[in-house]
Amino acid sequence: MINPRLLCDKHLLGEHGEIHKHRHNFEKKHRITRRISPVVQIEPENMENRHEVLVEEMIARGFNHKSPYTQPDLSYLKDVERFAKADLGISVTDLKNRCPECASRITSKYI
Ligand SMILES: [Zn+2]
Ligand SMILES: [Zn+2]
């Protein structure tokens, strides 16, 4: 979703950790209704790709990575959940409001 270069270290590592937590929940076949509605917060089908992109940026910043992500079985989800797409504008605004460091990265790179 958000270009990982715009994330501060804390949010880069935080999102990466969340992806692994979500994978655990997918394996347990947990419902994700509240992550999809009213606002799409996660993109289950896209998580493997997203994990790769985050890991590339983590390695570029000198962090270790030893936790491969393999796509879990998502067939138990409704299509509207499995293939959900987050709104990038909402995600960026939300992050800018929550984190001054991300906000300054986002602002300086957008100019
Ligand atoms: Zn990982
Ligand atoms: Zn941040």
CSV table of N, CA and C and ligand atoms in Angstrom, one decimal:
chain,number,residue,atom,x,y,z
A,1,MET,N,0.8,-1.2,0.0
A,1,MET,CA,0.0,0.0,0.0
A,1,MET,C,0.9,1.3,0.0
A,2,ILE,N,1.2,1.8,1.2
A,2,ILE,CA,2.1,2.9,1.2
A,2,ILE,C,3.5,2.5,0.8
A,3,ASN,N,4.2,3.3,0.0
A,3,ASN,CA,5.6,3.1,-0.4
A,3,ASN,C,6.4,2.9,0.9
A,4,PRO,N,7.1,1.8,1.1
A,4,PRO,CA,7.8,1.5,2.4
A,4,PRO,C,8.9,2.5,2.6
A,5,ARG,N,9.4,3.2,1.6
A,5,ARG,CA,10.4,4.2,1.8
A,5,ARG,C,9.9,5.4,2.6
A,6,LEU,N,8.6,5.6,2.6
A,6,LEU,CA,7.9,6.7,3.3
A,6,LEU,C,7.7,6.3,4.8
A,7,LEU,N,7.9,5.1,5.2
A,7,LEU,CA,7.6,4.7,6.6
A,7,LEU,C,8.8,4.9,7.4
A,8,CYS,N,8.6,5.4,8.7
A,8,CYS,CA,9.7,5.4,9.6
A,8,CYS,C,10.1,4.0,10.0
A,9,ASP,N,11.2,3.8,10.7
A,9,ASP,CA,11.7,2.5,11.0
A,9,ASP,C,10.6,1.7,11.8
A,10,LYS,N,10.0,2.4,12.8
A,10,LYS,CA,9.1,1.8,13.7
A,10,LYS,C,7.9,1.2,12.9
A,11,HIS,N,7.4,2.0,12.0
A,11,HIS,CA,6.2,1.6,11.2
A,11,HIS,C,6.5,0.6,10.2
A,12,LEU,N,7.8,0.7,9.6
A,12,LEU,CA,8.2,-0.4,8.7
A,12,LEU,C,8.2,-1.7,9.4
A,13,LEU,N,8.9,-1.8,10.5
A,13,LEU,CA,9.0,-3.0,11.3
A,13,LEU,C,7.7,-3.5,11.8
A,14,GLY,N,6.9,-2.5,12.2
A,14,GLY,CA,5.5,-2.8,12.8
A,14,GLY,C,4.6,-3.4,11.7
A,15,GLU,N,4.6,-2.8,10.5
A,15,GLU,CA,3.8,-3.4,9.5
A,15,GLU,C,4.3,-4.8,9.1
A,16,HIS,N,5.6,-5.0,9.1
A,16,HIS,CA,6.1,-6.3,8.8
A,16,HIS,C,5.6,-7.4,9.9
A,17,GLY,N,5.7,-7.0,11.1
A,17,GLY,CA,5.3,-7.8,12.2
A,17,GLY,C,3.8,-8.2,12.1
A,18,GLU,N,3.0,-7.2,11.8
A,18,GLU,CA,1.6,-7.4,11.6
A,18,GLU,C,1.3,-8.4,10.6
A,19,ILE,N,2.0,-8.4,9.5
A,19,ILE,CA,1.8,-9.3,8.4
A,19,ILE,C,1.9,-10.7,8.9
A,20,HIS,N,3.0,-10.9,9.7
A,20,HIS,CA,3.2,-12.3,10.2
A,20,HIS,C,2.1,-12.7,11.2
A,21,LYS,N,1.6,-11.7,12.0
A,21,LYS,CA,0.5,-12.0,12.9
A,21,LYS,C,-0.8,-12.3,12.1
A,22,HIS,N,-1.0,-11.6,11.0
A,22,HIS,CA,-2.2,-11.9,10.2
A,22,HIS,C,-2.1,-13.3,9.6
A,23,ARG,N,-1.0,-13.6,9.2
A,23,ARG,CA,-0.8,-15.0,8.6
A,23,ARG,C,-1.2,-16.0,9.6
A,24,HIS,N,-0.8,-15.8,10.9
A,24,HIS,CA,-1.2,-16.8,11.9
A,24,HIS,C,-2.7,-16.8,12.0
A,25,ASN,N,-3.4,-15.7,12.0
A,25,ASN,CA,-4.8,-15.6,12.1
A,25,ASN,C,-5.5,-16.3,10.9
A,26,PHE,N,-4.9,-16.1,9.7
A,26,PHE,CA,-5.4,-16.8,8.5
A,26,PHE,C,-5.3,-18.3,8.7
A,27,GLU,N,-4.2,-18.8,9.2
A,27,GLU,CA,-4.1,-20.2,9.4
A,27,GLU,C,-5.1,-20.8,10.4
A,28,LYS,N,-5.5,-19.9,11.3
A,28,LYS,CA,-6.5,-20.3,12.3
A,28,LYS,C,-7.9,-20.1,11.7
A,29,LYS,N,-8.0,-19.6,10.5
A,29,LYS,CA,-9.2,-19.3,9.9
A,29,LYS,C,-10.1,-18.3,10.6
A,30,HIS,N,-9.4,-17.3,11.2
A,30,HIS,CA,-10.2,-16.3,12.0
A,30,HIS,C,-10.9,-15.4,11.0
A,31,ARG,N,-12.0,-14.8,11.5
A,31,ARG,CA,-12.8,-13.9,10.7
A,31,ARG,C,-12.0,-12.5,10.7
A,32,ILE,N,-12.2,-11.8,9.6
A,32,ILE,CA,-11.5,-10.5,9.5
A,32,ILE,C,-12.4,-9.4,9.2
A,33,THR,N,-13.7,-9.6,9.5
A,33,THR,CA,-14.8,-8.7,9.1
A,33,THR,C,-14.4,-7.2,9.5
A,34,ARG,N,-14.0,-7.0,10.7
A,34,ARG,CA,-13.7,-5.7,11.2
A,34,ARG,C,-12.5,-5.0,10.6
A,35,ARG,N,-11.6,-5.8,10.0
A,35,ARG,CA,-10.5,-5.3,9.3
A,35,ARG,C,-10.8,-4.9,7.9
A,36,ILE,N,-12.0,-5.2,7.4
A,36,ILE,CA,-12.4,-4.9,6.1
A,36,ILE,C,-13.5,-3.8,6.0
A,37,SER,N,-14.3,-3.8,7.1
A,37,SER,CA,-15.4,-2.9,7.1
A,37,SER,C,-15.5,-2.2,8.5
A,38,PRO,N,-15.8,-0.9,8.6
A,38,PRO,CA,-16.1,0.0,7.4
A,38,PRO,C,-14.9,0.4,6.6
A,39,VAL,N,-13.7,0.3,7.1
A,39,VAL,CA,-12.5,0.7,6.3
A,39,VAL,C,-11.6,-0.5,6.0
A,40,VAL,N,-11.2,-0.6,4.8
A,40,VAL,CA,-10.3,-1.7,4.5
A,40,VAL,C,-8.9,-1.4,5.1
A,41,GLN,N,-8.5,-2.3,6.0
A,41,GLN,CA,-7.2,-2.1,6.7
A,41,GLN,C,-6.1,-3.1,6.2
A,42,ILE,N,-6.6,-4.2,5.7
A,42,ILE,CA,-5.7,-5.2,5.2
A,42,ILE,C,-6.1,-5.8,3.9
A,43,GLU,N,-5.1,-6.3,3.1
A,43,GLU,CA,-5.3,-6.8,1.8
A,43,GLU,C,-4.8,-8.3,1.8
A,44,PRO,N,-5.6,-9.2,2.3
A,44,PRO,CA,-5.1,-10.6,2.4
A,44,PRO,C,-4.4,-11.2,1.2
A,45,GLU,N,-5.0,-11.1,0.1
A,45,GLU,CA,-4.4,-11.7,-1.1
A,45,GLU,C,-3.0,-11.1,-1.5
A,46,ASN,N,-2.9,-9.8,-1.1
A,46,ASN,CA,-1.7,-9.1,-1.5
A,46,ASN,C,-0.6,-9.2,-0.5
A,47,MET,N,-0.8,-9.9,0.6
A,47,MET,CA,0.2,-9.8,1.7
A,47,MET,C,1.5,-10.4,1.4
A,48,GLU,N,1.5,-11.5,0.6
A,48,GLU,CA,2.8,-12.1,0.2
A,48,GLU,C,3.7,-11.1,-0.5
A,49,ASN,N,3.1,-10.4,-1.5
A,49,ASN,CA,3.8,-9.3,-2.2
A,49,ASN,C,4.3,-8.2,-1.3
A,50,ARG,N,3.3,-7.8,-0.4
A,50,ARG,CA,3.6,-6.7,0.5
A,50,ARG,C,4.8,-7.1,1.4
A,51,HIS,N,4.8,-8.3,1.9
A,51,HIS,CA,5.8,-8.7,2.7
A,51,HIS,C,7.2,-8.6,2.0
A,52,GLU,N,7.2,-9.0,0.7
A,52,GLU,CA,8.5,-8.9,0.0
A,52,GLU,C,9.0,-7.5,-0.1
A,53,VAL,N,8.0,-6.6,-0.4
A,53,VAL,CA,8.4,-5.2,-0.6
A,53,VAL,C,8.9,-4.6,0.7
A,54,LEU,N,8.3,-4.9,1.8
A,54,LEU,CA,8.7,-4.5,3.1
A,54,LEU,C,10.1,-5.0,3.5
A,55,VAL,N,10.3,-6.3,3.2
A,55,VAL,CA,11.6,-6.9,3.5
A,55,VAL,C,12.7,-6.3,2.7
A,56,GLU,N,12.5,-6.0,1.5
A,56,GLU,CA,13.5,-5.3,0.7
A,56,GLU,C,13.9,-4.0,1.3
A,57,GLU,N,13.0,-3.3,1.8
A,57,GLU,CA,13.3,-2.0,2.4
A,57,GLU,C,14.0,-2.2,3.8
A,58,MET,N,13.5,-3.2,4.5
A,58,MET,CA,14.2,-3.5,5.8
A,58,MET,C,15.7,-3.9,5.6
A,59,ILE,N,16.0,-4.7,4.6
A,59,ILE,CA,17.3,-5.1,4.3
A,59,ILE,C,18.1,-3.9,3.9
A,60,ALA,N,17.5,-3.0,3.0
A,60,ALA,CA,18.2,-1.8,2.6
A,60,ALA,C,18.6,-0.9,3.8
A,61,ARG,N,17.8,-1.0,4.9
A,61,ARG,CA,18.1,-0.1,6.0
A,61,ARG,C,19.0,-0.9,7.0
A,62,GLY,N,19.4,-2.1,6.7
A,62,GLY,CA,20.3,-2.8,7.6
A,62,GLY,C,19.7,-3.7,8.6
A,63,PHE,N,18.3,-3.9,8.5
A,63,PHE,CA,17.7,-4.8,9.5
A,63,PHE,C,17.8,-6.3,9.0
A,64,ASN,N,17.8,-7.2,9.9
A,64,ASN,CA,17.8,-8.6,9.6
A,64,ASN,C,16.4,-9.1,9.3
A,65,HIS,N,16.4,-10.1,8.5
A,65,HIS,CA,15.1,-10.7,8.2
A,65,HIS,C,15.2,-12.2,8.1
A,66,LYS,N,14.5,-12.9,9.0
A,66,LYS,CA,14.7,-14.4,9.0
A,66,LYS,C,13.3,-15.1,9.0
A,67,SER,N,12.3,-14.4,8.5
A,67,SER,CA,10.9,-15.0,8.7
A,67,SER,C,10.2,-14.9,7.3
A,68,PRO,N,10.5,-15.9,6.5
A,68,PRO,CA,9.8,-16.0,5.2
A,68,PRO,C,8.3,-16.0,5.3
A,69,TYR,N,7.6,-15.5,4.4
A,69,TYR,CA,6.1,-15.5,4.4
A,69,TYR,C,5.7,-16.4,3.2
A,70,THR,N,4.9,-17.4,3.5
A,70,THR,CA,4.3,-18.1,2.3
A,70,THR,C,2.8,-17.9,2.4
A,71,GLN,N,2.2,-17.8,1.3
A,71,GLN,CA,0.8,-17.5,1.2
A,71,GLN,C,0.0,-18.6,1.9
A,72,PRO,N,-0.8,-18.2,2.9
A,72,PRO,CA,-1.7,-19.2,3.6
A,72,PRO,C,-2.9,-19.5,2.7
A,73,ASP,N,-3.7,-20.5,3.1
A,73,ASP,CA,-4.9,-20.8,2.4
A,73,ASP,C,-6.0,-19.7,2.8
A,74,LEU,N,-6.3,-18.9,1.8
A,74,LEU,CA,-7.3,-17.8,2.0
A,74,LEU,C,-8.7,-18.2,1.5
A,75,SER,N,-8.9,-19.4,1.1
A,75,SER,CA,-10.1,-19.8,0.4
A,75,SER,C,-11.3,-19.7,1.3
A,76,TYR,N,-11.1,-19.7,2.6
A,76,TYR,CA,-12.2,-19.6,3.6
A,76,TYR,C,-12.8,-18.2,3.6
A,77,LEU,N,-12.1,-17.2,3.1
A,77,LEU,CA,-12.6,-15.8,3.2
A,77,LEU,C,-13.6,-15.6,2.0
A,78,LYS,N,-14.5,-14.7,2.2
A,78,LYS,CA,-15.3,-14.2,1.1
A,78,LYS,C,-14.4,-13.4,0.2
A,79,ASP,N,-14.8,-13.5,-1.1
A,79,ASP,CA,-14.0,-12.8,-2.1
A,79,ASP,C,-13.8,-11.3,-1.8
A,80,VAL,N,-14.8,-10.7,-1.3
A,80,VAL,CA,-14.7,-9.2,-1.0
A,80,VAL,C,-13.7,-9.0,0.1
A,81,GLU,N,-13.4,-10.0,1.0
A,81,GLU,CA,-12.4,-9.8,2.0
A,81,GLU,C,-11.0,-10.2,1.5
A,82,ARG,N,-11.0,-11.4,0.8
A,82,ARG,CA,-9.8,-11.9,0.3
A,82,ARG,C,-9.1,-10.9,-0.7
A,83,PHE,N,-9.9,-10.3,-1.5
A,83,PHE,CA,-9.3,-9.4,-2.6
A,83,PHE,C,-9.5,-8.0,-2.3
A,84,ALA,N,-9.7,-7.6,-1.0
A,84,ALA,CA,-10.0,-6.3,-0.6
A,84,ALA,C,-8.8,-5.4,-1.0
A,85,LYS,N,-9.1,-4.1,-1.3
A,85,LYS,CA,-8.1,-3.1,-1.6
A,85,LYS,C,-8.3,-1.9,-0.7
A,86,ALA,N,-7.2,-1.6,0.0
A,86,ALA,CA,-7.2,-0.4,0.9
A,86,ALA,C,-7.1,0.9,0.1
A,87,ASP,N,-7.7,1.9,0.6
A,87,ASP,CA,-7.7,3.2,0.0
A,87,ASP,C,-6.4,3.9,0.4
A,88,LEU,N,-5.5,4.1,-0.6
A,88,LEU,CA,-4.1,4.7,-0.2
A,88,LEU,C,-4.2,6.0,0.4
A,89,GLY,N,-5.1,6.9,-0.1
A,89,GLY,CA,-5.3,8.2,0.5
A,89,GLY,C,-5.7,8.2,2.0
A,90,ILE,N,-6.6,7.3,2.3
A,90,ILE,CA,-7.0,7.2,3.7
A,90,ILE,C,-5.8,6.7,4.6
A,91,SER,N,-5.1,5.7,4.0
A,91,SER,CA,-3.9,5.1,4.8
A,91,SER,C,-2.9,6.2,5.0
A,92,VAL,N,-2.6,7.0,4.0
A,92,VAL,CA,-1.5,8.0,4.1
A,92,VAL,C,-2.0,9.1,5.1
A,93,THR,N,-3.2,9.5,5.0
A,93,THR,CA,-3.7,10.6,6.0
A,93,THR,C,-3.7,10.0,7.4
A,94,ASP,N,-4.1,8.8,7.6
A,94,ASP,CA,-4.1,8.2,8.9
A,94,ASP,C,-2.7,8.2,9.5
A,95,LEU,N,-1.8,7.7,8.7
A,95,LEU,CA,-0.4,7.6,9.2
A,95,LEU,C,0.2,9.0,9.5
A,96,LYS,N,-0.1,9.9,8.6
A,96,LYS,CA,0.5,11.3,8.9
A,96,LYS,C,-0.1,11.9,10.2
A,97,ASN,N,-1.3,11.5,10.5
A,97,ASN,CA,-1.9,12.0,11.7
A,97,ASN,C,-1.4,11.3,13.0
A,98,ARG,N,-1.0,10.1,12.8
A,98,ARG,CA,-0.5,9.3,13.9
A,98,ARG,C,1.0,9.4,14.2
A,99,CYS,N,1.8,9.7,13.2
A,99,CYS,CA,3.2,9.6,13.4
A,99,CYS,C,4.0,10.7,12.8
A,100,PRO,N,4.5,11.6,13.6
A,100,PRO,CA,5.2,12.8,13.1
A,100,PRO,C,6.4,12.4,12.2
A,101,GLU,N,7.1,11.3,12.5
A,101,GLU,CA,8.2,10.9,11.7
A,101,GLU,C,7.8,10.4,10.3
A,102,CYS,N,6.8,9.6,10.3
A,102,CYS,CA,6.2,9.2,8.9
A,102,CYS,C,5.7,10.4,8.2
A,103,ALA,N,5.1,11.3,8.9
A,103,ALA,CA,4.5,12.6,8.3
A,103,ALA,C,5.6,13.4,7.6
A,104,SER,N,6.8,13.5,8.3
A,104,SER,CA,7.8,14.3,7.7
A,104,SER,C,8.5,13.6,6.5
A,105,ARG,N,8.5,12.3,6.6
A,105,ARG,CA,9.1,11.5,5.4
A,105,ARG,C,8.1,11.6,4.2
A,106,ILE,N,6.8,11.5,4.5
A,106,ILE,CA,5.8,11.6,3.4
A,106,ILE,C,5.8,13.0,2.8
A,107,THR,N,5.9,14.0,3.6
A,107,THR,CA,5.8,15.4,3.1
A,107,THR,C,7.1,15.7,2.3
A,108,SER,N,8.3,15.3,2.8
A,108,SER,CA,9.5,15.7,2.1
A,108,SER,C,9.6,14.9,0.7
A,109,LYS,N,9.1,13.7,0.7
A,109,LYS,CA,9.2,12.9,-0.5
A,109,LYS,C,8.1,13.3,-1.6
A,110,TYR,N,7.0,13.9,-1.1
A,110,TYR,CA,6.0,14.2,-2.0
A,110,TYR,C,6.2,15.5,-2.7
A,111,ILE,N,7.1,16.4,-2.2
A,111,ILE,CA,7.4,17.7,-2.8
A,111,ILE,C,8.3,17.5,-4.0
B,1,ZN,ZN,9.0,-11.6,7.4
B,2,ZN,ZN,5.9,6.2,11.7
